GROMACS .gro file of C-alpha atoms in nm:
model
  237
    1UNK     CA    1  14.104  12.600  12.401
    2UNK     CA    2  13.925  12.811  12.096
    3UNK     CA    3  13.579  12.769  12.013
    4UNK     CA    4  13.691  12.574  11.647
    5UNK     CA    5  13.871  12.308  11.883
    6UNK     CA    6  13.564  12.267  12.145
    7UNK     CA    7  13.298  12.247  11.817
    8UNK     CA    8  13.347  11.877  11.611
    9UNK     CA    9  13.286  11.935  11.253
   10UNK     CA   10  12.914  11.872  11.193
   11UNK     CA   11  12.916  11.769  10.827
   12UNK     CA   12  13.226  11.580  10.906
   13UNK     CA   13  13.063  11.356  11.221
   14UNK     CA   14  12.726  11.312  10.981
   15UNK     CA   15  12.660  11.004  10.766
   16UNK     CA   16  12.750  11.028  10.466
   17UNK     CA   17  12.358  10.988  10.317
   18UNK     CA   18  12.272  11.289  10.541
   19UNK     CA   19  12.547  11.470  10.336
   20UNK     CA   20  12.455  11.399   9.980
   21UNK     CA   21  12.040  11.440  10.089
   22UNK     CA   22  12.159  11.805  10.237
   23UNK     CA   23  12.302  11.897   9.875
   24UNK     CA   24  11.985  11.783   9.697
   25UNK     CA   25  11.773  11.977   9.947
   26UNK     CA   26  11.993  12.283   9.875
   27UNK     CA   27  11.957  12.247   9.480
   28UNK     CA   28  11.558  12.189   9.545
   29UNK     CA   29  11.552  11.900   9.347
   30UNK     CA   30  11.424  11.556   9.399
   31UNK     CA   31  11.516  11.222   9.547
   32UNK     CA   32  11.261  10.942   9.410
   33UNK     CA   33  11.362  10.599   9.404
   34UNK     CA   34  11.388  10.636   9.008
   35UNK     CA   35  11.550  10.954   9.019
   36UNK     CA   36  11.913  10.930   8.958
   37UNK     CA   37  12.124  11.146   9.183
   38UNK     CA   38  12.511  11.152   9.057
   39UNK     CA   39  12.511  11.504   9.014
   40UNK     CA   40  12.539  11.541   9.373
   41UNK     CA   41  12.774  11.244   9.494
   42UNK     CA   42  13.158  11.335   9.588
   43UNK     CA   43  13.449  11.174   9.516
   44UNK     CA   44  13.475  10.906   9.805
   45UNK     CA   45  13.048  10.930   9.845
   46UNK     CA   46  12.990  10.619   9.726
   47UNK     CA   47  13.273  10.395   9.933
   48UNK     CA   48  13.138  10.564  10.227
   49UNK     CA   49  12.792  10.511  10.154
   50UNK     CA   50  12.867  10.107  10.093
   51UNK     CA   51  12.980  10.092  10.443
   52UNK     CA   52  12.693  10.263  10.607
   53UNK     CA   53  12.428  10.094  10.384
   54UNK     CA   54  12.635   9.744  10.505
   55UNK     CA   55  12.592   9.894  10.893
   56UNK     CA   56  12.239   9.979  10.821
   57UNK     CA   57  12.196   9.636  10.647
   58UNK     CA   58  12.342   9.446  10.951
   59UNK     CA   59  12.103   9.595  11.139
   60UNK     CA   60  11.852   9.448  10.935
   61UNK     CA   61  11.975   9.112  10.995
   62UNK     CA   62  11.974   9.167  11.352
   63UNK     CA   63  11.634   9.243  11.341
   64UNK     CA   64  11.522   8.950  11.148
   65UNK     CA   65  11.735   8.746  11.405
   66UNK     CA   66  11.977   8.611  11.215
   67UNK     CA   67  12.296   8.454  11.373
   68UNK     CA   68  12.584   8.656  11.101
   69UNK     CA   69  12.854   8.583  11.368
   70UNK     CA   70  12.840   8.189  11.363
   71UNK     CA   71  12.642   8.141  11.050
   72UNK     CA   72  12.867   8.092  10.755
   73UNK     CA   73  12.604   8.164  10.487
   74UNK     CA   74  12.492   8.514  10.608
   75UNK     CA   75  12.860   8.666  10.727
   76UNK     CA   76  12.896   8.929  10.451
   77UNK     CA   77  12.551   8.930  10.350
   78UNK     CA   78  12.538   9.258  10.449
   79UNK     CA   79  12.806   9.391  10.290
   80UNK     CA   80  12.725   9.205   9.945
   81UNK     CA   81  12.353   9.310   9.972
   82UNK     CA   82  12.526   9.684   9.994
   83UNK     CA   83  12.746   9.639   9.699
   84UNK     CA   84  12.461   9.483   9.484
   85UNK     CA   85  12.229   9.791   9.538
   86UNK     CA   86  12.487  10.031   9.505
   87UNK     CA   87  12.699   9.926   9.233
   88UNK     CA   88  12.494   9.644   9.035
   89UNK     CA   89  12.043   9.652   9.126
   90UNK     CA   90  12.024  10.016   9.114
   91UNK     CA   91  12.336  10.165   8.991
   92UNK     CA   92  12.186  10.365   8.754
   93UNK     CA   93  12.095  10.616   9.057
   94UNK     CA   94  12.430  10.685   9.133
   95UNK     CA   95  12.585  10.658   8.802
   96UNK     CA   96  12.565  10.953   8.533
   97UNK     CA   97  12.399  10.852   8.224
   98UNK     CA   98  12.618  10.637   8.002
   99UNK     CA   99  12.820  10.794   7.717
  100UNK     CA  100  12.673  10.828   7.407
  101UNK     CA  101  12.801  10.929   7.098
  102UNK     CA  102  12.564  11.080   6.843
  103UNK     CA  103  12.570  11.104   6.468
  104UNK     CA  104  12.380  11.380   6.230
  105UNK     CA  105  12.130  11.176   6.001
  106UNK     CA  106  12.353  11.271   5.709
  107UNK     CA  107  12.132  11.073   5.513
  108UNK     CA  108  11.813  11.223   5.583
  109UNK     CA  109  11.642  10.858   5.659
  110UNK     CA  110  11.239  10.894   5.746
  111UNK     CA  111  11.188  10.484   5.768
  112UNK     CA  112  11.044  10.339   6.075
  113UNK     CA  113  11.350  10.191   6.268
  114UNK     CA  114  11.280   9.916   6.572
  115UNK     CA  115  11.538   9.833   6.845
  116UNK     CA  116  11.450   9.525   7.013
  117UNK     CA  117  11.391   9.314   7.222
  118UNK     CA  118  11.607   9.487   7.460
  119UNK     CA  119  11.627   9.278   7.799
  120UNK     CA  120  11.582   9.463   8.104
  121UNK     CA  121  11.615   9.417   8.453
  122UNK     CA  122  11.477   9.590   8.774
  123UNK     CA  123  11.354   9.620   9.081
  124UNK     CA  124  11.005   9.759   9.220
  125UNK     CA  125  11.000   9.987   9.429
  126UNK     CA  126  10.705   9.881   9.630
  127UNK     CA  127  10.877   9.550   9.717
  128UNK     CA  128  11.227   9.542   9.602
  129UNK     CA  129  11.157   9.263   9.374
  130UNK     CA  130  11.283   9.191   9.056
  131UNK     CA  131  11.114   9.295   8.768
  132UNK     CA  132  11.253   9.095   8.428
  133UNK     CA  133  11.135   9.212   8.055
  134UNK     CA  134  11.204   9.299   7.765
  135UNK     CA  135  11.195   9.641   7.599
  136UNK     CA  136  11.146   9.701   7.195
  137UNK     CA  137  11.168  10.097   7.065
  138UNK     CA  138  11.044  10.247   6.750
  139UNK     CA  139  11.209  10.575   6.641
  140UNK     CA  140  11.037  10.784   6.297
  141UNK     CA  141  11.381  10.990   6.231
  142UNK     CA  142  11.358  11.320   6.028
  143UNK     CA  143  11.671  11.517   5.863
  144UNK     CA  144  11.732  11.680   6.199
  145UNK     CA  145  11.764  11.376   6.408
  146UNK     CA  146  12.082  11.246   6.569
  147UNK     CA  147  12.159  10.900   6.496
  148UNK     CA  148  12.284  10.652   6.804
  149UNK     CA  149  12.439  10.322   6.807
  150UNK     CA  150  12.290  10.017   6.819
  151UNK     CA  151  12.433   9.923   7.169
  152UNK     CA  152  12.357  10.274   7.267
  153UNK     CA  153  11.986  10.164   7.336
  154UNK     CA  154  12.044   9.902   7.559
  155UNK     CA  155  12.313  10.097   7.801
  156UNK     CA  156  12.037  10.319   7.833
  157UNK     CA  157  11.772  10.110   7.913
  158UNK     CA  158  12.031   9.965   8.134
  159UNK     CA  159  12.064  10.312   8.321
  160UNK     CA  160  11.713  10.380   8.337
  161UNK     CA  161  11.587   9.993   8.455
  162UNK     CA  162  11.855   9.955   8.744
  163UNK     CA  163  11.649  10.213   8.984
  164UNK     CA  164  11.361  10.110   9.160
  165UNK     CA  165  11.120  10.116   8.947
  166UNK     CA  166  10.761  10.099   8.862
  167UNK     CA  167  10.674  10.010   8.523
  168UNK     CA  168  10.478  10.225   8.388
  169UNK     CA  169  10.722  10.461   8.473
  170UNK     CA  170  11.015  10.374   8.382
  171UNK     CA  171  10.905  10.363   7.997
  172UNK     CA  172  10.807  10.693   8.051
  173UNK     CA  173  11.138  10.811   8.190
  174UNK     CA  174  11.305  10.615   7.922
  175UNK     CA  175  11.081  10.750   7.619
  176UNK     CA  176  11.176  11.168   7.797
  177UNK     CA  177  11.554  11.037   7.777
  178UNK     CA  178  11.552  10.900   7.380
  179UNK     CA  179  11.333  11.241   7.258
  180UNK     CA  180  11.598  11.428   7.428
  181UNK     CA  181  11.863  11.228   7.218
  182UNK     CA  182  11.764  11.179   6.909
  183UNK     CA  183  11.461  11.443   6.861
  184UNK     CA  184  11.264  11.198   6.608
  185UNK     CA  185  10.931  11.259   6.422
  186UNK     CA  186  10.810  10.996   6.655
  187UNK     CA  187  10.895  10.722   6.967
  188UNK     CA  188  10.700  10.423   7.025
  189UNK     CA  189  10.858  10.188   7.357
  190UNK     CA  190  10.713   9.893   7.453
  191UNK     CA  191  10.749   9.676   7.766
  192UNK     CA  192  10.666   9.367   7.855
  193UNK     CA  193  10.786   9.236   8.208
  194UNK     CA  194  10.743   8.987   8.473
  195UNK     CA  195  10.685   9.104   8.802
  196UNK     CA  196  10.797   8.874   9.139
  197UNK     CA  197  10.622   9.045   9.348
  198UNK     CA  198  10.353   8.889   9.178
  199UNK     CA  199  10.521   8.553   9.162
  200UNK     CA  200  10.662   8.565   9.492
  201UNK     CA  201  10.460   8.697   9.722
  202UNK     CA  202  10.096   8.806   9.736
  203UNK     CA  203   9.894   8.594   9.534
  204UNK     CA  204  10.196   8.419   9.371
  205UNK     CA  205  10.073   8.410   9.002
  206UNK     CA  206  10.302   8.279   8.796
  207UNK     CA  207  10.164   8.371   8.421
  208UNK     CA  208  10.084   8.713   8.476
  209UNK     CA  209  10.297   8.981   8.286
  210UNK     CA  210  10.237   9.383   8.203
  211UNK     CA  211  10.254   9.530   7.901
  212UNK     CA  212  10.277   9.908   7.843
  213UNK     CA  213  10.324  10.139   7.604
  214UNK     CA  214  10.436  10.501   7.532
  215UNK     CA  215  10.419  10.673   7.250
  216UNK     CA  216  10.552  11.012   7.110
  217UNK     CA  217  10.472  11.228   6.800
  218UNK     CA  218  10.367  11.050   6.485
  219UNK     CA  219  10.310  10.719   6.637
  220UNK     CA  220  10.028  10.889   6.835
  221UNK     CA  221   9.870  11.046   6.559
  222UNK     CA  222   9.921  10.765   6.282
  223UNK     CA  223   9.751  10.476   6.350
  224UNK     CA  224   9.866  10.279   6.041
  225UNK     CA  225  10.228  10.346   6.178
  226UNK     CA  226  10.131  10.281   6.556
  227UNK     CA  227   9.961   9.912   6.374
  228UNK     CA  228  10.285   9.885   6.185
  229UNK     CA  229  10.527   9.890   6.466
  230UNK     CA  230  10.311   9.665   6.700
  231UNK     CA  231  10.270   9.416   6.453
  232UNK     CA  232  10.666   9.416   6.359
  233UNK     CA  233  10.756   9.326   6.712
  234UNK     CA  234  10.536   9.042   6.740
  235UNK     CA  235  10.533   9.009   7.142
  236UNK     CA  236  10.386   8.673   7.169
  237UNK     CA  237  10.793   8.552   7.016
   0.00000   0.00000   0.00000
């Protein structure tokens, strides 16, 4: 028998998570939880990683000793907790970046412009918790800019949100993305969010929310515009 018939296939036998980290460790890149990753998933990847997140996630179960053989409620919990993570929670680290088509500012418009409030959802990535907020951006166009739809804003949000996240952030990450887009004069995004593991766990505070800011170009250096903005979007509505 040759040595190619003795030898199983190593990448072949390996799951399919050791695969796609092996590519990212090749390309020297990173694999944060609020990093997205597409670039290196397969066709096939992701079916084969809902089964072995669904093994990994019986496991789980098995550990917290849960009965998923004679207990009706929790018989496919493991395999929906899979499929919400991977194609619903955080699918905006194995999805690329939504399609978005962009227009030249043919009109040369200069006027402040708001977007919001944009409602996001996530998940932190301390606790796997959800984090629920909303999201308002401010965009200072110049003759150069490109000019995105209105629903444009929220599919990225979208993208950027359902990652595990920490706040402060993912309005960075999301402010980096919108630059990139549109190349404005100046980007204001605001957040405001509640946090459950907060409410949930810990000291279970109900009331307590986080705000944050970023801002870019002329909002930083113009205070009057940085005043207007904030007072436009009127949080406490």
């Amino acid at each position: 028998m040759s040595e190619a018939l003795q030898k199983p296939d190593t990448a072949a036998t390996q799951p399919v998570s050791a695969r796609i980290r092996e590519r990212i460790y090749r390309a020297k890149q990173r694999f944060h939880a609020n990093d997205n990753i597409s670039a290196f998933l397969e066709p096939g990847d992701l079916e084969a990683l809902l089964d072995e997140v669904e093994g990994k996630m019986r496991g789980v179960l098995e550990s917290l000793v849960i009965d998923t053989e004679s207990d009706h409620n929790t018989q496919d919990t493991a395999r929906r907790v899979a499929k919400m993570y991977l194609t619903e929670v955080f699918r905006g680290r194995y999805m690329p970046a939504p399609a978005v088509t962009e227009f030249p500012n043919a009109e040369r418009l200069n006027e402040l412009m708001i977007v919001g409030p944009i409602t996001v959802r996530s998940a932190c990535s301390h606790h796997f918790c959800p984090i629920m907020g909303r999201l308002w951006i401010g965009l200072m166009p110049n003759e150069h800019s490109n000019l995105i739809g209105l629903s444009k804003y929220s599919r990225l949000a979208e993208w950027v949100m359902s990652r595990p996240q920490i706040q402060e952030e993912a309005i960075t990450q999301m402010a980096e993305l919108l630059m990139r887009k549109v190349s404005p004069d100046g980007l204001a995004v605001v957040m405001e969010a509640d946090h459950f593991c907060m409410h949930w766990r810990g000291v279970k505070d109900s009331e307590t929310k986080m705000i944050n800011s970023v801002m870019r170009g002329s909002f930083l250096k113009d205070a009057a515009l940085r005043r207007e903005f904030l007072s436009l979007i009127n949080l406490k509505n």
